[in-house]
Tab-separated table of C-alpha atoms in Angstrom:
chain	number	residue	atom	x	y	z
A	1	MET	CA	4.354	59.500	34.551
A	2	HIS	CA	7.276	57.825	32.839
A	3	ILE	CA	6.882	54.898	35.141
A	4	ILE	CA	3.144	54.544	34.148
A	5	LYS	CA	4.200	54.461	30.297
A	6	HIS	CA	7.028	51.874	31.061
A	7	LYS	CA	4.429	49.748	32.963
A	8	THR	CA	1.788	50.235	29.940
A	9	LYS	CA	4.453	49.138	27.374
A	10	LEU	CA	5.781	46.293	29.436
A	11	ILE	CA	1.949	45.033	29.889
A	12	PHE	CA	1.425	45.712	26.078
A	13	THR	CA	4.675	43.620	25.264
A	14	ILE	CA	3.438	40.745	27.553
A	15	THR	CA	0.177	40.641	26.204
A	16	LEU	CA	1.447	40.298	22.518
A	17	VAL	CA	3.915	37.625	23.661
A	18	LEU	CA	0.905	35.672	25.238
A	19	ALA	CA	-1.221	36.245	22.564
A	20	SER	CA	1.655	34.881	20.042
A	21	LEU	CA	2.023	31.893	22.477
A	22	CYS	CA	-1.595	31.393	22.577
A	23	ALA	CA	-1.739	31.587	18.613
A	24	GLU	CA	0.943	29.023	18.037
A	25	ALA	CA	-0.500	26.627	20.729
A	26	ALA	CA	-3.855	26.972	19.027
A	27	HIS	CA	-2.255	26.138	15.775
A	28	LYS	CA	-0.170	22.758	15.132
A	29	ILE	CA	0.936	20.692	12.378
A	30	VAL	CA	-0.021	16.947	12.449
A	31	THR	CA	1.074	14.065	10.103
A	32	TYR	CA	-1.208	11.176	10.198
A	33	PHE	CA	0.029	7.587	8.747
A	34	ASP	CA	-2.312	4.948	7.165
A	35	ILE	CA	-0.271	1.894	6.924
A	36	GLY	CA	-2.024	-0.481	4.519
A	37	SER	CA	-1.230	-3.655	3.163
A	38	ALA	CA	0.502	-2.235	-0.133
A	39	GLY	CA	1.809	0.918	1.286
A	40	THR	CA	1.939	4.013	3.490
A	41	LYS	CA	-0.645	6.851	3.030
A	42	TYR	CA	0.254	9.861	4.741
A	43	THR	CA	-1.473	13.073	5.277
A	44	THR	CA	-0.013	16.508	6.800
A	45	TYR	CA	-2.421	18.845	8.367
A	46	SER	CA	-2.652	22.350	9.807
A	47	LEU	CA	-4.893	22.316	12.793
A	48	ASP	CA	-6.398	25.155	14.608
A	49	SER	CA	-7.805	23.709	18.002
A	50	GLU	CA	-9.708	26.687	18.665
A	51	LYS	CA	-11.925	26.717	15.891
A	52	GLY	CA	-12.004	22.956	15.412
A	53	THR	CA	-10.830	23.375	11.624
A	54	TYR	CA	-8.029	22.021	9.713
A	55	ILE	CA	-6.114	22.408	6.204
A	56	THR	CA	-4.511	19.733	4.340
A	57	LEU	CA	-1.128	20.817	3.460
A	58	PHE	CA	0.551	17.613	1.838
A	59	ASP	CA	-0.525	13.956	1.045
A	60	ASP	CA	1.085	11.218	-0.713
A	61	TYR	CA	1.520	7.485	-0.878
A	62	VAL	CA	4.843	5.165	-0.635
A	63	PRO	CA	4.319	1.659	-1.805
A	64	VAL	CA	5.581	-0.949	0.695
A	65	HIS	CA	4.360	-4.578	-0.230
A	66	TYR	CA	3.629	-5.828	3.207
A	67	ALA	CA	0.824	-8.252	1.966
A	68	LEU	CA	3.171	-9.510	-0.769
A	69	ASP	CA	5.755	-10.394	1.785
A	70	LEU	CA	3.474	-12.177	4.231
A	71	GLU	CA	2.134	-14.312	1.391
A	72	ASN	CA	5.564	-15.507	0.666
A	73	SER	CA	6.544	-15.983	3.927
A	74	GLN	CA	7.189	-19.453	5.391
A	75	ASP	CA	6.336	-18.526	8.984
A	76	ASN	CA	3.563	-15.669	8.652
A	77	ARG	CA	6.322	-13.111	9.687
A	78	PHE	CA	7.563	-9.949	7.869
A	79	SER	CA	10.862	-10.275	6.611
A	80	GLU	CA	13.602	-8.001	7.561
A	81	ALA	CA	13.750	-6.532	3.981
A	82	VAL	CA	10.011	-5.276	4.255
A	83	ILE	CA	10.746	-4.325	7.810
A	84	VAL	CA	13.561	-1.792	6.814
A	85	LYS	CA	11.650	-0.765	3.947
A	86	GLY	CA	8.778	0.347	5.860
A	87	ILE	CA	10.792	1.996	8.450
A	88	GLN	CA	12.699	3.875	5.755
A	89	ALA	CA	9.636	4.750	4.233
A	90	ILE	CA	8.175	6.770	7.628
A	91	GLU	CA	11.947	8.036	8.358
A	92	THR	CA	11.918	9.404	4.706
A	93	ILE	CA	8.235	10.747	5.119
A	94	LYS	CA	9.272	12.693	8.477
A	95	ALA	CA	12.493	14.227	7.071
A	96	TYR	CA	10.627	15.610	4.148
A	97	MET	CA	7.901	17.064	6.265
A	98	GLU	CA	10.471	18.431	8.750
A	99	ALA	CA	12.212	20.251	5.682
A	100	LYS	CA	9.061	21.409	4.180
A	101	TYR	CA	7.153	22.553	7.318
A	102	GLY	CA	9.559	21.952	10.407
A	103	HIS	CA	10.085	25.826	10.472
A	104	ASN	CA	6.597	26.656	11.705
A	105	GLY	CA	7.281	24.653	14.836
A	106	ALA	CA	7.490	20.993	16.280
A	107	ILE	CA	5.532	18.337	13.997
A	108	GLU	CA	3.454	15.594	15.524
A	109	TYR	CA	3.243	12.107	13.887
A	110	TYR	CA	0.726	9.411	14.537
A	111	GLY	CA	-0.453	6.326	12.837
A	112	VAL	CA	-2.518	3.237	12.366
A	113	ALA	CA	-1.601	-0.013	10.715
A	114	THR	CA	-4.044	-2.443	9.113
A	115	ALA	CA	-4.865	-5.956	7.952
A	116	SER	CA	-1.029	-6.970	7.202
A	117	TRP	CA	0.130	-5.939	10.391
A	118	ARG	CA	-2.813	-7.388	12.410
A	119	LYS	CA	-1.989	-10.798	10.502
A	120	ALA	CA	1.642	-10.991	10.797
A	121	PHE	CA	3.100	-12.733	13.630
A	122	ASN	CA	5.924	-10.017	14.469
A	123	GLY	CA	3.376	-7.049	13.474
A	124	ASP	CA	3.587	-5.995	17.080
A	125	ASP	CA	7.283	-6.239	16.992
A	126	LEU	CA	7.451	-3.902	13.877
A	127	ARG	CA	5.365	-1.576	15.558
A	128	ASP	CA	7.837	-1.349	18.379
A	129	ARG	CA	10.744	-0.980	16.312
A	130	VAL	CA	8.918	1.918	14.232
A	131	TYR	CA	8.484	3.746	17.514
A	132	ASN	CA	11.936	3.042	18.702
A	133	LYS	CA	13.678	4.034	15.573
A	134	THR	CA	11.525	6.954	14.291
A	135	GLY	CA	9.243	8.030	17.430
A	136	VAL	CA	6.033	7.431	15.732
A	137	PRO	CA	3.271	5.828	17.641
A	138	ILE	CA	1.535	3.085	15.274
A	139	ARG	CA	-1.674	1.481	16.547
A	140	ILE	CA	-2.793	-1.845	15.013
A	141	ILE	CA	-6.173	-1.407	14.558
A	142	SER	CA	-9.061	-4.026	14.234
A	143	GLN	CA	-11.034	-4.394	10.995
A	144	LYS	CA	-14.117	-3.079	12.637
A	145	GLU	CA	-12.030	0.092	13.866
A	146	GLU	CA	-10.795	0.446	10.377
A	147	ALA	CA	-14.258	0.383	8.916
A	148	GLU	CA	-15.567	2.876	11.390
A	149	LEU	CA	-12.760	5.504	10.647
A	150	GLY	CA	-13.594	5.451	7.132
A	151	TYR	CA	-17.281	6.183	7.778
A	152	GLU	CA	-16.267	8.683	10.295
A	153	GLY	CA	-13.983	10.370	7.573
A	154	ILE	CA	-16.791	10.242	4.960
A	155	ALA	CA	-19.187	11.651	7.708
A	156	THR	CA	-17.247	14.597	8.477
A	157	HIS	CA	-18.146	15.754	4.628
A	158	VAL	CA	-21.189	13.909	3.774
A	159	LYS	CA	-24.306	14.937	5.917
A	160	GLN	CA	-27.200	12.529	4.926
A	161	ASP	CA	-28.914	9.488	5.992
A	162	ASN	CA	-28.124	6.009	4.692
A	163	VAL	CA	-24.680	6.757	3.916
A	164	VAL	CA	-22.685	3.466	3.010
A	165	VAL	CA	-18.926	3.481	2.893
A	166	TRP	CA	-16.645	0.705	0.966
A	167	ASP	CA	-13.126	0.148	1.681
A	168	ILE	CA	-10.816	-2.506	-0.316
A	169	GLY	CA	-7.315	-2.761	0.725
A	170	GLY	CA	-4.413	-5.194	-0.118
A	171	GLY	CA	-5.437	-7.737	2.804
A	172	SER	CA	-9.009	-6.795	4.066
A	173	MET	CA	-12.330	-5.298	2.640
A	174	GLN	CA	-15.043	-3.496	4.887
A	175	ILE	CA	-18.358	-2.115	4.027
A	176	VAL	CA	-20.078	0.022	6.745
A	177	THR	CA	-23.318	2.067	7.667
A	178	LYS	CA	-25.129	3.058	10.568
A	179	GLY	CA	-28.097	1.207	11.807
A	180	ASP	CA	-31.381	2.680	13.494
A	181	GLN	CA	-29.790	3.180	16.902
A	182	ASN	CA	-26.963	4.813	15.366
A	183	SER	CA	-24.602	2.036	15.890
A	184	PHE	CA	-22.454	0.564	13.268
A	185	ILE	CA	-23.197	-2.255	10.871
A	186	THR	CA	-20.004	-3.681	9.304
A	187	ALA	CA	-19.420	-6.209	6.541
A	188	GLU	CA	-16.094	-7.546	6.872
A	189	SER	CA	-14.092	-9.980	4.433
A	190	SER	CA	-10.500	-11.120	4.063
A	191	LEU	CA	-10.666	-11.270	0.505
A	192	ALA	CA	-8.790	-8.264	-0.820
A	193	THR	CA	-6.634	-7.241	-3.660
A	194	GLN	CA	-3.528	-9.109	-3.056
A	195	ASN	CA	-5.181	-12.683	-2.310
A	196	PHE	CA	-7.765	-12.299	-4.837
A	197	THR	CA	-5.312	-11.926	-7.616
A	198	TYR	CA	-3.418	-15.065	-6.148
A	199	LYS	CA	-6.606	-16.855	-6.223
A	200	VAL	CA	-7.144	-15.903	-9.706
A	201	ARG	CA	-3.661	-16.964	-10.988
A	202	GLU	CA	-3.705	-20.307	-9.126
A	203	GLU	CA	-7.273	-21.445	-9.462
A	204	ILE	CA	-8.181	-19.933	-12.890
A	205	LYS	CA	-4.841	-19.433	-14.876
A	206	ARG	CA	-3.239	-22.273	-13.284
A	207	THR	CA	0.039	-20.448	-13.223
A	208	SER	CA	2.063	-19.424	-10.091
A	209	ARG	CA	0.961	-16.330	-8.002
A	210	HIS	CA	4.456	-14.716	-8.856
A	211	HIS	CA	3.226	-14.737	-12.612
A	212	SER	CA	0.681	-12.001	-13.953
A	213	PRO	CA	-2.641	-13.048	-14.904
A	214	HIS	CA	-2.898	-11.199	-17.781
A	215	PRO	CA	-4.098	-11.580	-20.323
A	216	MET	CA	-7.522	-12.832	-19.506
A	217	THR	CA	-10.108	-13.920	-21.860
A	218	MET	CA	-13.847	-13.229	-21.068
A	219	ARG	CA	-14.651	-16.847	-20.091
A	220	GLU	CA	-11.863	-16.599	-17.266
A	221	ILE	CA	-13.294	-13.074	-16.329
A	222	ASP	CA	-16.699	-14.658	-15.904
A	223	GLN	CA	-15.127	-17.442	-13.905
A	224	ALA	CA	-13.177	-14.754	-11.894
A	225	ILE	CA	-16.205	-12.781	-10.850
A	226	THR	CA	-18.037	-16.116	-9.794
A	227	LEU	CA	-14.725	-16.768	-7.727
A	228	ALA	CA	-14.748	-13.302	-5.962
A	229	LYS	CA	-18.723	-13.745	-5.171
A	230	LEU	CA	-18.095	-17.266	-3.635
A	231	ASN	CA	-14.869	-15.807	-1.277
A	232	LEU	CA	-16.336	-12.565	-0.135
A	233	GLY	CA	-17.507	-14.483	3.010
A	234	PHE	CA	-19.308	-11.609	4.802
A	235	GLU	CA	-21.298	-12.566	7.916
A	236	PRO	CA	-24.770	-13.257	6.348
A	237	ASN	CA	-26.795	-11.002	8.848
A	238	ASP	CA	-24.374	-8.042	8.367
A	239	GLU	CA	-24.473	-8.567	4.583
A	240	SER	CA	-28.279	-8.550	4.551
A	241	ARG	CA	-28.745	-5.521	6.638
A	242	ILE	CA	-26.229	-3.433	4.535
A	243	LYS	CA	-27.994	-4.642	1.599
A	244	GLU	CA	-31.345	-3.220	2.674
A	245	VAL	CA	-29.642	0.113	3.554
A	246	ILE	CA	-27.924	0.120	-0.145
A	247	ALA	CA	-31.619	-0.614	-1.419
A	248	THR	CA	-33.195	2.429	0.368
A	249	ASN	CA	-30.347	4.845	-0.789
A	250	GLY	CA	-30.762	4.205	-4.494
A	251	GLY	CA	-27.711	1.841	-4.471
A	252	ILE	CA	-24.965	4.309	-3.709
A	253	VAL	CA	-22.017	3.506	-1.952
A	254	TYR	CA	-18.870	5.538	-1.155
A	255	GLY	CA	-15.752	4.134	-2.463
A	256	ILE	CA	-12.753	5.292	-0.338
A	257	SER	CA	-9.729	2.731	-1.316
A	258	PRO	CA	-6.934	3.460	-3.862
A	259	ILE	CA	-8.539	0.824	-6.240
A	260	HIS	CA	-11.929	2.850	-6.417
A	261	GLU	CA	-9.992	5.982	-6.945
A	262	ARG	CA	-6.429	5.170	-8.532
A	263	THR	CA	-7.732	1.828	-10.336
A	264	ALA	CA	-11.262	2.004	-11.249
A	265	ALA	CA	-11.852	5.691	-11.808
A	266	ARG	CA	-8.619	6.205	-13.643
A	267	THR	CA	-9.093	3.412	-16.000
A	268	LEU	CA	-12.532	4.570	-16.955
A	269	GLU	CA	-11.085	8.122	-17.321
A	270	ALA	CA	-8.532	6.788	-19.955
A	271	LEU	CA	-11.085	4.714	-21.984
A	272	ASN	CA	-13.792	7.328	-21.975
A	273	GLY	CA	-11.815	10.302	-21.980
A	274	ARG	CA	-13.186	12.227	-19.107
A	275	ALA	CA	-13.387	12.890	-15.670
A	276	CYS	CA	-14.839	10.216	-13.383
A	277	THR	CA	-15.952	10.911	-9.972
A	278	ALA	CA	-18.381	8.135	-9.755
A	279	PHE	CA	-19.236	4.823	-11.792
A	280	SER	CA	-21.846	2.681	-12.563
A	281	GLN	CA	-21.849	-1.179	-12.303
A	282	GLU	CA	-22.669	-1.077	-16.151
A	283	GLU	CA	-19.789	1.178	-16.893
A	284	LEU	CA	-17.388	-1.153	-15.024
A	285	LYS	CA	-18.719	-4.057	-16.764
A	286	GLN	CA	-17.833	-2.377	-19.934
A	287	ALA	CA	-14.446	-1.329	-18.882
A	288	ILE	CA	-13.643	-4.857	-17.893
A	289	MET	CA	-14.856	-6.204	-21.269
A	290	GLN	CA	-12.409	-3.763	-23.081
A	291	LEU	CA	-9.397	-4.929	-20.953
A	292	ALA	CA	-10.143	-8.635	-21.886
A	293	GLY	CA	-7.277	-9.934	-23.879
A	294	LYS	CA	-4.822	-7.093	-23.052
A	295	GLY	CA	-1.211	-7.848	-21.346
A	296	ASP	CA	0.583	-5.918	-18.731
A	297	GLU	CA	1.937	-3.489	-21.095
A	298	ALA	CA	-1.406	-2.315	-22.069
A	299	MET	CA	-2.561	-2.567	-18.465
A	300	SER	CA	0.223	-0.277	-17.365
A	301	ARG	CA	-1.518	2.506	-19.451
A	302	TYR	CA	-4.405	2.630	-17.389
A	303	SER	CA	-2.697	2.222	-14.044
A	304	ALA	CA	-1.962	5.262	-11.494
A	305	ASP	CA	0.605	7.788	-12.517
A	306	ARG	CA	3.233	5.968	-11.174
A	307	PRO	CA	2.690	2.451	-12.255
A	308	ASN	CA	4.028	-0.339	-9.918
A	309	PRO	CA	5.018	-3.654	-11.629
A	310	GLU	CA	2.883	-5.390	-8.733
A	311	PHE	CA	0.045	-3.049	-9.036
A	312	VAL	CA	-0.172	-3.395	-12.676
A	313	LYS	CA	-0.005	-7.406	-12.335
A	314	SER	CA	-3.367	-7.106	-10.177
A	315	HIS	CA	-5.112	-4.260	-12.112
A	316	LEU	CA	-7.676	-6.288	-13.915
A	317	THR	CA	-8.596	-8.491	-10.986
A	318	ASP	CA	-8.746	-5.369	-8.802
A	319	LEU	CA	-11.702	-3.995	-11.191
A	320	ILE	CA	-13.195	-7.669	-11.391
A	321	LEU	CA	-13.488	-7.756	-7.394
A	322	ILE	CA	-15.196	-4.334	-7.332
A	323	TYR	CA	-17.552	-5.297	-10.009
A	324	ALA	CA	-18.245	-8.937	-8.412
A	325	THR	CA	-18.708	-7.053	-5.102
A	326	MET	CA	-20.928	-4.581	-6.626
A	327	GLU	CA	-23.292	-7.330	-8.149
A	328	LYS	CA	-23.435	-9.268	-4.945
A	329	MET	CA	-24.189	-6.289	-2.514
A	330	GLY	CA	-26.596	-4.530	-5.176
A	331	ILE	CA	-24.534	-1.689	-5.491
A	332	GLU	CA	-25.403	0.408	-8.434
A	333	THR	CA	-22.923	3.275	-8.319
A	334	VAL	CA	-19.855	4.021	-6.430
A	335	ILE	CA	-18.934	7.534	-5.693
A	336	VAL	CA	-15.350	7.930	-5.705
A	337	SER	CA	-13.710	9.849	-2.589
A	338	SER	CA	-10.148	10.459	-2.023
A	339	ILE	CA	-11.230	10.508	1.951
A	340	SER	CA	-9.807	7.821	3.768
A	341	ILE	CA	-9.630	6.364	7.095
A	342	ILE	CA	-6.753	9.424	8.015
A	343	ASP	CA	-10.042	11.607	7.842
A	344	GLY	CA	-11.732	9.578	10.672
A	345	LEU	CA	-8.243	9.729	12.641
A	346	ILE	CA	-8.575	13.638	12.458
A	347	ALA	CA	-12.091	13.421	13.703
A	348	ARG	CA	-10.894	11.205	16.624
A	349	GLY	CA	-7.735	12.812	17.403
A	350	PRO	CA	-4.266	11.873	18.644
A	351	GLU	CA	-5.928	10.196	21.588
A	352	PHE	CA	-7.224	7.306	19.528
A	353	VAL	CA	-3.393	6.474	18.609
A	354	THR	CA	-1.931	7.174	21.821
A	355	SER	CA	-4.702	6.049	24.516
A	356	GLY	CA	-3.544	2.783	26.118
A	357	TYR	CA	-0.571	2.668	23.468
A	358	LYS	CA	2.561	0.448	24.983
A	359	ALA	CA	5.496	0.154	22.915
A	360	ARG	CA	8.340	-1.980	24.121
A	361	VAL	CA	10.926	0.807	24.356
A	362	SER	CA	14.562	-0.787	23.174
A	363	LYS	CA	17.309	-0.174	26.050
């Protein structure tokens, strides 16, 4: 009788341990990095692999001016200074996440890098150094993959037809939708926040790219709008097909970039005194007109909650780039979304980063 009781207790204990181990295996914490041309965005999630659900635990953004560094390079290579800063950003994020959530078990880390890492001759070298120093695998993705991840991030939350997603970074711009065969249609441009503000400074303001373009007159703003349209450079067939979709959905596009959310929306909130979750072409035009003639000090009041001098310098040109693209593509309304390509990474999973991943491991 005692033997049976002991066996029952032992089986019950083993069952509890196994159940606990299974629960731990089903739940894990993952941090995804989106390394853009102006900084490193990251989001930490608690994932339930059995239910296929996740909870956002933490997200933030660390400025690292990769695009600016590359523009100042003589050989199209990242400087050692920005490489060190980029690696330190990832190390700092890891240390903070370990301190905050490490007691719940091992945290997994994965990331993607976009335009500046694609363009830099030593982008692959930086990827390898990040892995060797931090253990974080980073996949350098194509512009098409970047667009698709953004679309898939929105698609996990928005269940409707004719969805168009627009992303603008420091080094590239993508507008993406899906066609009749459920295949992606992507309009890609190399015009983005960093190189557009340089064009305005050099071709309209006739000043060094290191100087602020502020203040700008209305005449200069009109010239900048024309300059942006001339340099978007979308492939004509892709541009036409996306315009058709925009025309059928009421001119609505989802804006998933920081300049949609942290620049345009927050500027409109500051000017109008109310929350901004979407903005029209006309509302943005009026905001730009109100900022005509204002310098950097005034612009900093409309910047994000942690104004960065380089971001302040491009504040008005960012708004102009958004407006010019809206006009050219027939976009009437931008719905502002905090969803990013990281949400697309969640949908695809770690395998998207690690599949075929080969970093040169230092000896």
